[in-house]
mmCIF file of C-alpha atoms and ligand atoms in Angstrom:
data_model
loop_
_atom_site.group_PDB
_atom_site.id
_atom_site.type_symbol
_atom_site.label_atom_id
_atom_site.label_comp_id
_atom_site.label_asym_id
_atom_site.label_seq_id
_atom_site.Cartn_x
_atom_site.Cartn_y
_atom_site.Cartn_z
ATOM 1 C CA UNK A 1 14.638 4.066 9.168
ATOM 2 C CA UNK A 2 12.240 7.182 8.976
ATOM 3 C CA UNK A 3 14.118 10.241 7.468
ATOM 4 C CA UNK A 4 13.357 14.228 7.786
ATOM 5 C CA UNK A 5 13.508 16.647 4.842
ATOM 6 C CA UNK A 6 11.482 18.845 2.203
ATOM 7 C CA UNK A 7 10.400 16.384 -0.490
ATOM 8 C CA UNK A 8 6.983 17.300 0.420
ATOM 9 C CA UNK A 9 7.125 20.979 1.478
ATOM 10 C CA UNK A 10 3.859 22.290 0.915
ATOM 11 C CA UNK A 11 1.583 19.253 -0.129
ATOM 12 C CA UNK A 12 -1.229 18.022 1.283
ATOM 13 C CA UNK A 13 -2.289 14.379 1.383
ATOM 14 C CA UNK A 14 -5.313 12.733 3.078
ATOM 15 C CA UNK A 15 -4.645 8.858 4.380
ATOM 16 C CA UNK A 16 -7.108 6.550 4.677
ATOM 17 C CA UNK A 17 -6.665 3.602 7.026
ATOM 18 C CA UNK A 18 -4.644 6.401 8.601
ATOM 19 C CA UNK A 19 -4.460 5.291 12.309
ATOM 20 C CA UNK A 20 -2.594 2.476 12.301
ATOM 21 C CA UNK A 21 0.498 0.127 10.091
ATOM 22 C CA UNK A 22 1.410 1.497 7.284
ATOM 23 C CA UNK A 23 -1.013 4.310 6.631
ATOM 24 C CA UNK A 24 0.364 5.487 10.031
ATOM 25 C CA UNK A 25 3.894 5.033 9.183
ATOM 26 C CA UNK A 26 3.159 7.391 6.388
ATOM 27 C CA UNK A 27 1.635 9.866 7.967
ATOM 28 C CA UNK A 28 4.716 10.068 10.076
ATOM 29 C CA UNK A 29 6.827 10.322 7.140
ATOM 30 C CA UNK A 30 5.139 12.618 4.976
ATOM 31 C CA UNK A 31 4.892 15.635 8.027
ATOM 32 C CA UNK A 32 8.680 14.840 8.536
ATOM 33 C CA UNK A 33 9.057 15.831 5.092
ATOM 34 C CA UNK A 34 6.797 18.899 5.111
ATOM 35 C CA UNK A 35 3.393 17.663 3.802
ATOM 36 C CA UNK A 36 0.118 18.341 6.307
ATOM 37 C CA UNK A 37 -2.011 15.061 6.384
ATOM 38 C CA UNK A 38 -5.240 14.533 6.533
ATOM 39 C CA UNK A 39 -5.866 10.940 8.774
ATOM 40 C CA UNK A 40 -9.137 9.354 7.382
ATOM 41 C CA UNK A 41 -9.992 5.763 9.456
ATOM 42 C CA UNK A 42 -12.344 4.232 11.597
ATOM 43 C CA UNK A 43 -10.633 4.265 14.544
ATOM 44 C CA UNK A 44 -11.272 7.007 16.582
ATOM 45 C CA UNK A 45 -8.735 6.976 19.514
ATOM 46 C CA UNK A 46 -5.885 5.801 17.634
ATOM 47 C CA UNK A 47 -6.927 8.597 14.619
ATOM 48 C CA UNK A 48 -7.209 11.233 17.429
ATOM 49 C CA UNK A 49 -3.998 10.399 19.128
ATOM 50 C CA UNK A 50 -1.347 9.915 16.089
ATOM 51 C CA UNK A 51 -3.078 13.273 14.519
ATOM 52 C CA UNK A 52 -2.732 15.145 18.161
ATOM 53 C CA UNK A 53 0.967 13.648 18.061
ATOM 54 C CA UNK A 54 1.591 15.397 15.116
ATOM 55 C CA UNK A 55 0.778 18.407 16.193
ATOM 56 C CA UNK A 56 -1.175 21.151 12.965
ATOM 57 C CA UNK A 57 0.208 18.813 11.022
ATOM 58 C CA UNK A 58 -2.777 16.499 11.138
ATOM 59 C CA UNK A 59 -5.838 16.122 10.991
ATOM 60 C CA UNK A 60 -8.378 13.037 12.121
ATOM 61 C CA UNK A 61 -11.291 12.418 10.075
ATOM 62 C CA UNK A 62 -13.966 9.435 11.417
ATOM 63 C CA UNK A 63 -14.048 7.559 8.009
ATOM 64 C CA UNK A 64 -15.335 4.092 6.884
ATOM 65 C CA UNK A 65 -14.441 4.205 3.531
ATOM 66 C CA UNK A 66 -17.271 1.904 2.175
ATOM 67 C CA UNK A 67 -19.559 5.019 3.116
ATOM 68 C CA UNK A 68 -19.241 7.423 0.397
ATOM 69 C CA UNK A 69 -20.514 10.358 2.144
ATOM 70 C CA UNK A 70 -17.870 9.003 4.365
ATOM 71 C CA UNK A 71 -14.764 9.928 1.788
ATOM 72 C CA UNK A 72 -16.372 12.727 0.099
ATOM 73 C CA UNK A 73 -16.435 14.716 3.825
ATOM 74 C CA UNK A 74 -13.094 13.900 4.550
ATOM 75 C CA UNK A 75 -11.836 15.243 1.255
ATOM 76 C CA UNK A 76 -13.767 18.251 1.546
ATOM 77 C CA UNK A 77 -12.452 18.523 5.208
ATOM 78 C CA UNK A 78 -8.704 18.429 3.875
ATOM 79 C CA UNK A 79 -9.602 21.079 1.064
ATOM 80 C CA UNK A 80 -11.315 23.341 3.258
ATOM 81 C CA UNK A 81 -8.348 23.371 5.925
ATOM 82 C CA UNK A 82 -5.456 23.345 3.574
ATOM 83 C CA UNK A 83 -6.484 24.611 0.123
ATOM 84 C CA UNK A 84 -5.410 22.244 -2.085
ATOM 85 C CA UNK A 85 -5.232 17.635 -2.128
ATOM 86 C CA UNK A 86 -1.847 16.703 -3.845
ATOM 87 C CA UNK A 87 -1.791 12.819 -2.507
ATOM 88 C CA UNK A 88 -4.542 10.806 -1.669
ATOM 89 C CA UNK A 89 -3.578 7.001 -0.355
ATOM 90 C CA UNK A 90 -6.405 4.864 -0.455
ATOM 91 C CA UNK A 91 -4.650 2.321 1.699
ATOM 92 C CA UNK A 92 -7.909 1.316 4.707
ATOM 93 C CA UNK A 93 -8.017 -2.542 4.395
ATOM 94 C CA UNK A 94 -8.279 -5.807 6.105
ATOM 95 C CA UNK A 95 -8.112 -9.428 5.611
ATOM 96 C CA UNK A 96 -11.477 -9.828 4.608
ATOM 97 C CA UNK A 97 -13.016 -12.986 4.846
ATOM 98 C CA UNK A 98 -11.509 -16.190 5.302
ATOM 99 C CA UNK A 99 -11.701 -19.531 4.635
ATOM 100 C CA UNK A 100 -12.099 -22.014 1.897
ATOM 101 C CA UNK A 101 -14.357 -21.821 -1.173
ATOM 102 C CA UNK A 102 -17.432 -23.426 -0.177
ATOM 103 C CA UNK A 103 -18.105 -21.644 2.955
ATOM 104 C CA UNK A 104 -17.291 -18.448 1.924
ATOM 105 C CA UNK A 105 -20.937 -16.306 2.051
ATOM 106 C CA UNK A 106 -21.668 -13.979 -0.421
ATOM 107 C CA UNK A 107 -22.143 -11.332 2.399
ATOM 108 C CA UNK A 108 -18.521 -11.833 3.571
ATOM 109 C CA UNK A 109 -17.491 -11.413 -0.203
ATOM 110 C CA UNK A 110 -19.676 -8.485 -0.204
ATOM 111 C CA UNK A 111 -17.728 -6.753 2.569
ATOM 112 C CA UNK A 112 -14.147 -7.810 1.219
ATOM 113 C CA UNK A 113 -14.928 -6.179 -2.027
ATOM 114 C CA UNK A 114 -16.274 -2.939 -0.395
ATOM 115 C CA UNK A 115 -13.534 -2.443 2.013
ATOM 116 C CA UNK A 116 -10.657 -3.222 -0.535
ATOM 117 C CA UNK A 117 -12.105 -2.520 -3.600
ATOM 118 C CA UNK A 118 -15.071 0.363 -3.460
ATOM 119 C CA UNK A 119 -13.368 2.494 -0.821
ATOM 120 C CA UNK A 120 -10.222 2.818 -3.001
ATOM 121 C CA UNK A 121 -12.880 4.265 -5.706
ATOM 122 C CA UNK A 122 -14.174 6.191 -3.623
ATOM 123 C CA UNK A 123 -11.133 8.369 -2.776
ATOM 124 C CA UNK A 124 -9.864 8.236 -6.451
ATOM 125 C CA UNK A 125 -13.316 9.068 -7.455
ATOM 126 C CA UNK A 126 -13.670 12.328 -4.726
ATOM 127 C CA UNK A 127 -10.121 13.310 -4.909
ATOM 128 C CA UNK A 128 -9.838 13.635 -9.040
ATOM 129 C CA UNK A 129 -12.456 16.882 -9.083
ATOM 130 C CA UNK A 130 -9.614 18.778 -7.331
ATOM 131 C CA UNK A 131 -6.572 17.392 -8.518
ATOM 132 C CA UNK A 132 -8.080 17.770 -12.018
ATOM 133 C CA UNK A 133 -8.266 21.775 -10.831
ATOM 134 C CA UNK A 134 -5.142 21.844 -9.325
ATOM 135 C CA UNK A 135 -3.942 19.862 -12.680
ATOM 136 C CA UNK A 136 -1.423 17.668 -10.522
ATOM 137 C CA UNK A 137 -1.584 15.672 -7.998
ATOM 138 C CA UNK A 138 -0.587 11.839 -7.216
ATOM 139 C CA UNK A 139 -3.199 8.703 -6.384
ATOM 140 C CA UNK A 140 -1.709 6.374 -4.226
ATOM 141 C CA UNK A 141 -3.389 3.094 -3.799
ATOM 142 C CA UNK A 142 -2.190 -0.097 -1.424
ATOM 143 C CA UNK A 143 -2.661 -3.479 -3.308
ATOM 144 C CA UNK A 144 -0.986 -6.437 -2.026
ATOM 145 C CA UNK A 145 1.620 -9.015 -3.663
ATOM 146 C CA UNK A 146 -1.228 -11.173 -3.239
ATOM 147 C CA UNK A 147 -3.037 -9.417 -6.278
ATOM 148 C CA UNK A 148 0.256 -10.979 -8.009
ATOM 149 C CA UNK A 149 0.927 -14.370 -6.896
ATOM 150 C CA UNK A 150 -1.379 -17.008 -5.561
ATOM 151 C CA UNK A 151 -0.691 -18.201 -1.899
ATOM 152 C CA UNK A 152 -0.088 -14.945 -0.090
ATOM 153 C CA UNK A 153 -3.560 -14.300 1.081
ATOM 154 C CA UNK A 154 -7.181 -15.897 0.910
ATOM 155 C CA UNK A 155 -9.466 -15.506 -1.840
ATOM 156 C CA UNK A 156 -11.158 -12.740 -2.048
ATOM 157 C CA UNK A 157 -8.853 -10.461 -0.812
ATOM 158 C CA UNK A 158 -6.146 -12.149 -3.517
ATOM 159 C CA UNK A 159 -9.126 -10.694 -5.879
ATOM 160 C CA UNK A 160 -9.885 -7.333 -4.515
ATOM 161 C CA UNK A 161 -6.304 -6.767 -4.730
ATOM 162 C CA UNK A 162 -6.036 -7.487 -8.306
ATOM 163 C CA UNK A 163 -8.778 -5.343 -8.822
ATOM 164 C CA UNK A 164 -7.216 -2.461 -7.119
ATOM 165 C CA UNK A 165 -4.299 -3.167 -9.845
ATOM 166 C CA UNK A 166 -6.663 -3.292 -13.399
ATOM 167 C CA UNK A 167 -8.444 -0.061 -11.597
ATOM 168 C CA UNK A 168 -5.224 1.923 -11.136
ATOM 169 C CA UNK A 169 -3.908 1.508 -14.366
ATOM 170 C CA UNK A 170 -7.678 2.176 -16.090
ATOM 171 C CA UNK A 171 -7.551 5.440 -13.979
ATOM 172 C CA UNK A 172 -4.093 6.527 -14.536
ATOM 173 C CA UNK A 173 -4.654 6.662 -18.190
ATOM 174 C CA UNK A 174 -7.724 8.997 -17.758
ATOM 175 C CA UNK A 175 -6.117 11.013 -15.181
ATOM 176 C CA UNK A 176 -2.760 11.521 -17.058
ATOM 177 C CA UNK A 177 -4.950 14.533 -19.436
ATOM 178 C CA UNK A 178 -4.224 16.691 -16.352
ATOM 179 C CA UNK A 179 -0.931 15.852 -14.944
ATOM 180 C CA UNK A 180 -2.468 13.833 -12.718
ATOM 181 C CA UNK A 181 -0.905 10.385 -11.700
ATOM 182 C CA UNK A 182 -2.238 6.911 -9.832
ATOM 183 C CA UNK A 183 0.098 4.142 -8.537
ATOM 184 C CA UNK A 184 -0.316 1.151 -6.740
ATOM 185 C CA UNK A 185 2.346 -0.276 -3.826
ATOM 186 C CA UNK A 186 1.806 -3.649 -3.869
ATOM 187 C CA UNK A 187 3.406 -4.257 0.048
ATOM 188 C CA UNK A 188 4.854 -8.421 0.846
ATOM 189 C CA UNK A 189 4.693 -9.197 4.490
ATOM 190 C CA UNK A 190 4.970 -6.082 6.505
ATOM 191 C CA UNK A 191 4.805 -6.287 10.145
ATOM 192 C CA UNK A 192 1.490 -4.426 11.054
ATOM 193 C CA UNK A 193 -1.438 -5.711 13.259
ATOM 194 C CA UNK A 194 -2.803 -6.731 10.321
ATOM 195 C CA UNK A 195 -0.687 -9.455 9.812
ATOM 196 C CA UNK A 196 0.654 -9.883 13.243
ATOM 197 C CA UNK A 197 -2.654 -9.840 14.817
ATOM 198 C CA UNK A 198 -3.685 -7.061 17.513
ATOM 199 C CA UNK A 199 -3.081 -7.571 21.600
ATOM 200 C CA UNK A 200 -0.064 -9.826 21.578
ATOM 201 C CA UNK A 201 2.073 -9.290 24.045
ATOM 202 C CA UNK A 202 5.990 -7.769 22.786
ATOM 203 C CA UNK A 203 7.433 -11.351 22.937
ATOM 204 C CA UNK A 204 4.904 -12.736 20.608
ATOM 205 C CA UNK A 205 4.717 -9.863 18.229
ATOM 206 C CA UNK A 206 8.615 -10.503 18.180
ATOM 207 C CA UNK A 207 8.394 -14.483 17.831
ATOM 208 C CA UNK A 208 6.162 -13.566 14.704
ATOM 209 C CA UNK A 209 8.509 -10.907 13.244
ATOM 210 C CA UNK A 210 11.520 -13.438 13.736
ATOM 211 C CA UNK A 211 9.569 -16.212 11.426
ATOM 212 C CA UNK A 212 8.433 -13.848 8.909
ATOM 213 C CA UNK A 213 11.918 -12.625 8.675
ATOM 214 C CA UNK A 214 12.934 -15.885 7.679
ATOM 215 C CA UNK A 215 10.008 -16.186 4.923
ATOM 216 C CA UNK A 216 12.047 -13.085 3.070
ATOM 217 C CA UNK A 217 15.199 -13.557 0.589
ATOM 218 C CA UNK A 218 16.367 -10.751 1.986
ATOM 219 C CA UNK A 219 16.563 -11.757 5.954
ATOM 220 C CA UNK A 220 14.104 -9.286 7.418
ATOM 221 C CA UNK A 221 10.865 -8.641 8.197
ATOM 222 C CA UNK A 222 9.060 -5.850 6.283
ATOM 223 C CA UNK A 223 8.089 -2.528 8.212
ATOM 224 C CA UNK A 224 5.203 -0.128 7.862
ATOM 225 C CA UNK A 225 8.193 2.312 6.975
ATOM 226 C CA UNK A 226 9.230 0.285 4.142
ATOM 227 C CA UNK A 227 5.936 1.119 2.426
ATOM 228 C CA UNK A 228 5.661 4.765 3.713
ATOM 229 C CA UNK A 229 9.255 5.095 2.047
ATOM 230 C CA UNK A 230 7.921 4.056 -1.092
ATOM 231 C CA UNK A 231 4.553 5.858 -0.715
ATOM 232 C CA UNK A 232 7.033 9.130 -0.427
ATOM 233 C CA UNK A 233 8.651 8.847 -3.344
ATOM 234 C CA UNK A 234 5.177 8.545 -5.290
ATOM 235 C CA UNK A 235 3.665 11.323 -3.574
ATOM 236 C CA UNK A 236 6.981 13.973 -4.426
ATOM 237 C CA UNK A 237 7.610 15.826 -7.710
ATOM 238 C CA UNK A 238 10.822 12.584 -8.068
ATOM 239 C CA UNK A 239 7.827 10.598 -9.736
ATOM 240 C CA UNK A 240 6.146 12.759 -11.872
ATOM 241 C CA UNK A 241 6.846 10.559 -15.001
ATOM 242 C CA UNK A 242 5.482 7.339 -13.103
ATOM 243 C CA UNK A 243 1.902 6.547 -13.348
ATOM 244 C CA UNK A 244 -0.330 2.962 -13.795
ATOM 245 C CA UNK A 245 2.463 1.027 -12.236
ATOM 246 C CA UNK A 246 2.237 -1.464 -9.555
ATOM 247 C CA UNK A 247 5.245 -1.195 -7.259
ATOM 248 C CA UNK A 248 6.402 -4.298 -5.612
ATOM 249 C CA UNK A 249 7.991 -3.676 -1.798
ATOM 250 C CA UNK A 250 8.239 -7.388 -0.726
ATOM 251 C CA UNK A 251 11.953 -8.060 0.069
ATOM 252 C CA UNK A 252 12.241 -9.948 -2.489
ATOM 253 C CA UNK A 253 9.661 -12.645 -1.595
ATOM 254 C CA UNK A 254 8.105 -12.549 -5.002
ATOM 255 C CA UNK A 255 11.311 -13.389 -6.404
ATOM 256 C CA UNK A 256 11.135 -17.706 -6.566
ATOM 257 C CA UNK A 257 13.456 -19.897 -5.047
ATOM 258 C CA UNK A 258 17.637 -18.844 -5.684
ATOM 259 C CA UNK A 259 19.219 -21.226 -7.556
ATOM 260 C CA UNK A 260 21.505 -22.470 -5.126
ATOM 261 C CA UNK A 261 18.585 -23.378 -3.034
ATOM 262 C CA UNK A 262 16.902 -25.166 -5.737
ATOM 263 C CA UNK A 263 17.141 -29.206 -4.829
ATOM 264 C CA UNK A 264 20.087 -30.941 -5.971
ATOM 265 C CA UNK A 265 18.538 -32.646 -8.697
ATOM 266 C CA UNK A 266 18.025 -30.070 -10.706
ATOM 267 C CA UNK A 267 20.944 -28.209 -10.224
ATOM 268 C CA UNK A 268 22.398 -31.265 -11.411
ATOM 269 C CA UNK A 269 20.369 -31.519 -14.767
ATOM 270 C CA UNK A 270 22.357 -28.908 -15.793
ATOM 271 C CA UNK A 271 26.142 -29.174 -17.318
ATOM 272 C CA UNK A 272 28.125 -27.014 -15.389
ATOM 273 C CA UNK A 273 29.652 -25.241 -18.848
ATOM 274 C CA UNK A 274 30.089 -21.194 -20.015
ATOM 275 C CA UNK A 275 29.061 -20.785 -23.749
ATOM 276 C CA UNK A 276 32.124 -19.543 -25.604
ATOM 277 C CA UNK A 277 31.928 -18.240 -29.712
ATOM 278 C CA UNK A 278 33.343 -20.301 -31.874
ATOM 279 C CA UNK A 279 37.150 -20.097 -31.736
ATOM 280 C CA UNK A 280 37.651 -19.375 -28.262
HETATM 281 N N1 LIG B 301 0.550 -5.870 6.459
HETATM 282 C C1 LIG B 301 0.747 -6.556 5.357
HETATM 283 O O1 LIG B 301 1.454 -7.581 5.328
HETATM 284 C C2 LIG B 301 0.109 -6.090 4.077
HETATM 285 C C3 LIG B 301 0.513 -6.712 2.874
HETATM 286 C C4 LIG B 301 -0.060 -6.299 1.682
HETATM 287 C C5 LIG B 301 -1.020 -5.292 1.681
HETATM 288 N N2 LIG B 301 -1.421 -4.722 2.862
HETATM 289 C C6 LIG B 301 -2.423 -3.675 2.802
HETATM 290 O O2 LIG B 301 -1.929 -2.525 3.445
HETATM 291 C C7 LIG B 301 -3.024 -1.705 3.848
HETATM 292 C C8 LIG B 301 -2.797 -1.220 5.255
HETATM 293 O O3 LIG B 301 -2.841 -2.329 6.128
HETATM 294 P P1 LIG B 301 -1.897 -2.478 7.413
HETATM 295 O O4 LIG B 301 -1.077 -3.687 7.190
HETATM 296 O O5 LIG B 301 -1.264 -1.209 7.717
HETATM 297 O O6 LIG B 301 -2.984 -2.895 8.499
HETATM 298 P P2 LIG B 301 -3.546 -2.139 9.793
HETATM 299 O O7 LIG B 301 -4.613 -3.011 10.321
HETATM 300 O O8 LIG B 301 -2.425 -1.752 10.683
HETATM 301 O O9 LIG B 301 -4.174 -0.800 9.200
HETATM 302 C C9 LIG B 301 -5.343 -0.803 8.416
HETATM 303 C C10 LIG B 301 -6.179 0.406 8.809
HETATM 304 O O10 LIG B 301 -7.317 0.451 7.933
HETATM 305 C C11 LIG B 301 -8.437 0.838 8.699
HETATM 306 N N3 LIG B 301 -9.666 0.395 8.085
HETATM 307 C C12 LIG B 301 -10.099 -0.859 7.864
HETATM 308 N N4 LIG B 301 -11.329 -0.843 7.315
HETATM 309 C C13 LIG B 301 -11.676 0.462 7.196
HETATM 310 C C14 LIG B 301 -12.821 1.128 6.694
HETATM 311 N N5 LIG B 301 -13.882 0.455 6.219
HETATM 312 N N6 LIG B 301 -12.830 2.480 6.698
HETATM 313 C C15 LIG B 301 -11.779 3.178 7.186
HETATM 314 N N7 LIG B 301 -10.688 2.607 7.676
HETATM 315 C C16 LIG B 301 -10.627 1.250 7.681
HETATM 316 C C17 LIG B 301 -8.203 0.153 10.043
HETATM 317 O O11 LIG B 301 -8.993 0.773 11.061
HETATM 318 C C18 LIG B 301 -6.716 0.313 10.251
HETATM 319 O O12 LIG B 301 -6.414 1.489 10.969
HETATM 320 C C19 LIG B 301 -4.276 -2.554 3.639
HETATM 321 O O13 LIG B 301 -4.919 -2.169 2.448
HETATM 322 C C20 LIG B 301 -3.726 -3.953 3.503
HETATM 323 O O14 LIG B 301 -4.582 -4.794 2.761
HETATM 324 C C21 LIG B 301 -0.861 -5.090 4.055
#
C-alpha cells in the first residue's frame, strides 16, 4: 500500500516509538515522500537498523519518552542535523497495565500514564519552541479508538488515551497563534506487535490477522500503513486548515452493528414503509 512522491519534500519530522508498528511504517512513508526523520525509541537494534535502512534519511535517537531530558535531546538532535522540526509524532506506547480494577497498583497506573500520557507532552512541549520560530509546523499524536469507546482496551490505557484527546485539542488552540497545528489519529486494531504480540511464529501472526479481520466491517485487518497514510496527510501542507481533531482509522469498527445484522426482532419492530408528503 506504501506510495512514493513529494508531499513532504523538505520537512523534517522526529518519530517517537519510531522502531517498530506504526511509528515505523511512517518513517518509511514519510522518506518515500521526501521528509528526513528523526527515529526516537527505546529500542536500540531495531532503531539502528530501520534508520541504517533508510539510508541519510534517518536518524536513531535512544529515547524513553517518560525521560524528559530524553525528548528534549532528541529534538535538539533533529534541529541540529536538519535545521528546522515540521512534524513531531508522539506515537511511543504500550498496553500498559492490565487487569481488572481491584488489582490494578497505583505504580502500574503510574507507568501507563507516563508512557501514554507524559511522553506525548513531552514532545509537544519540546517541539512547540521551534515550530513557534519556524511559525508552522504539525503535532501529530497517536490516541487509540479506545479513548472513544469502552471495550477496546483495559483501563487505564482507555484513560490515557482520552487524555491524549482533551490535551490535543487544549494545545491546538494555543498553538494555532503561530500556524502551528496538533492532531490526534485515533488507530482501531492495527496489526503491530503490539497487538499481535512479539515472537510468534508467521502462522500465528497470520491466524491472529485472519480473526481480527473478521472483527472489522470492512473485512480486513488494519496495517501500520493505514495509520502512516493518515499520519502523511497531517504532516503535508493538504492539512493546514485541520487542527484539534481526533481522526478515526478503524475500518469502520467504531461504526455499531449494520442494520441488516441487527437480530430479527428488531428489524421487525419496524414497518417496512417510505414516508411520502401528503398527496403522493
Ligand atoms: N496496534 C494497535 O492496534 C493500536 C491501536 C490504537 C493505538 N495504538 C497506539 O499506536 C502507537 C504505536 O503502537 P504500535 O501498535 O505501533 O506498537 P509497537 O509495539 O509496534 O510500537 C510501539 C513502539 O513504542 C516504543 N516505546 C514504548 N515505550 C516507549 C518509551 N517509554 N520510550 C520510547 N519508546 C517507547 C516501543 O519500543 C515500540 O517500538 C501506540 O501509542 C499505541 O498505543 C495502537
Amino acid at each position: 500500500m506504501s506510495t512514493t512522491g513529494s508531499r513532504l519534500n523538505g520537512k523534517v519530522a522526529v518519530i517517537t516509538g519510531g522502531a517498530s508498528g506504526i511509528g515505523a511504517a511512517t518513517a518509511r512513508l514519510f522518506t518515500q515522500h521526501g521528509a528526513r526523520v528523526l527515529l526516537a525509541d527505546m529500542r536500540d537494534e531495531a532503531g539502528a537498523a530501520l534508520a541504517e535502512e533508510l539510508g541519510d534519511a534517518a536518524q536513531f535517537e535512544r529515547v524513553d519518552v517518560t525521560a524528559e531530558a530524553d525528548v528534549a535531546n532528541a529534538v535538539a538532535a533533529a534541529e541540529r542535523e536538519w535545521g528546522r522540526i515540521d512534524c513531531i509524532f508522539n506515537n511511543a506506547g504500550f498496553g500498559g497495565a492490565l487487569g481488572p480494577l481491584d488489582e490494578t497498583s497505583e505504580e502500574d497506573f503510574a507507568i501507563t500514564l507516563d508512557v501514554l500520557v507524559k511522553g506525548v507532552f513531552f514532545g509537544m512541549k519540546h517541539a512547540a519552541p521551534v515550530m513557534k520560530r519556524q511559525r508552522s509546523g504539525s503535532i501529530i499524536n497517536t490516541a487509540s479508538i479506545a479513548a472513544l469507546q469502552g471495550g477496546w482496551a483495559p483501563h487505564i490505557y482507555s484513560a490515557a488515551k482520552a487524555a491524549v484527546v482533551a490535551l490535543t485539542r487544549s494545545v491546538a488552540l494555543e498553538m494555532a497563534e503561530w500556524n502551528v497545528r496538533a492532531n490526534c489519529i485515533c488507530p482501531g486494531l492495527i496489526a503491530t506487535p503490539l497487538a499481535v504480540g512479539r515472537g510468534f511464529s508467521d502462522q500465528v501472526v497470520a491466524r491472529f490477522k485472519d480473526a481480527m479481520a473478521d472483527e472489522q466491517p470492512i473485512q480486513r485487518v488494519g496495517e501500520p500503513e493505514d495509520i502512516a497514510h493518515c499520519a502523511l496527510w497531517l504532516a503535508s501542507d493538504e492539512s493546514t486548515f485541520v487542527t484539534g481533531q481526533a481522526h478515526v482509522v478503524d475500518g469502520g469498527a467504531t461504526l455499531g452493528r449494520a442494520w441488516n445484522a441487527q437480530p430479527a426482532w428488531m428489524r421487525r419492530q419496524r414497518p417496512i414503509t417510505v414516508y411520502r408528503p401528503p398527496g403522493r
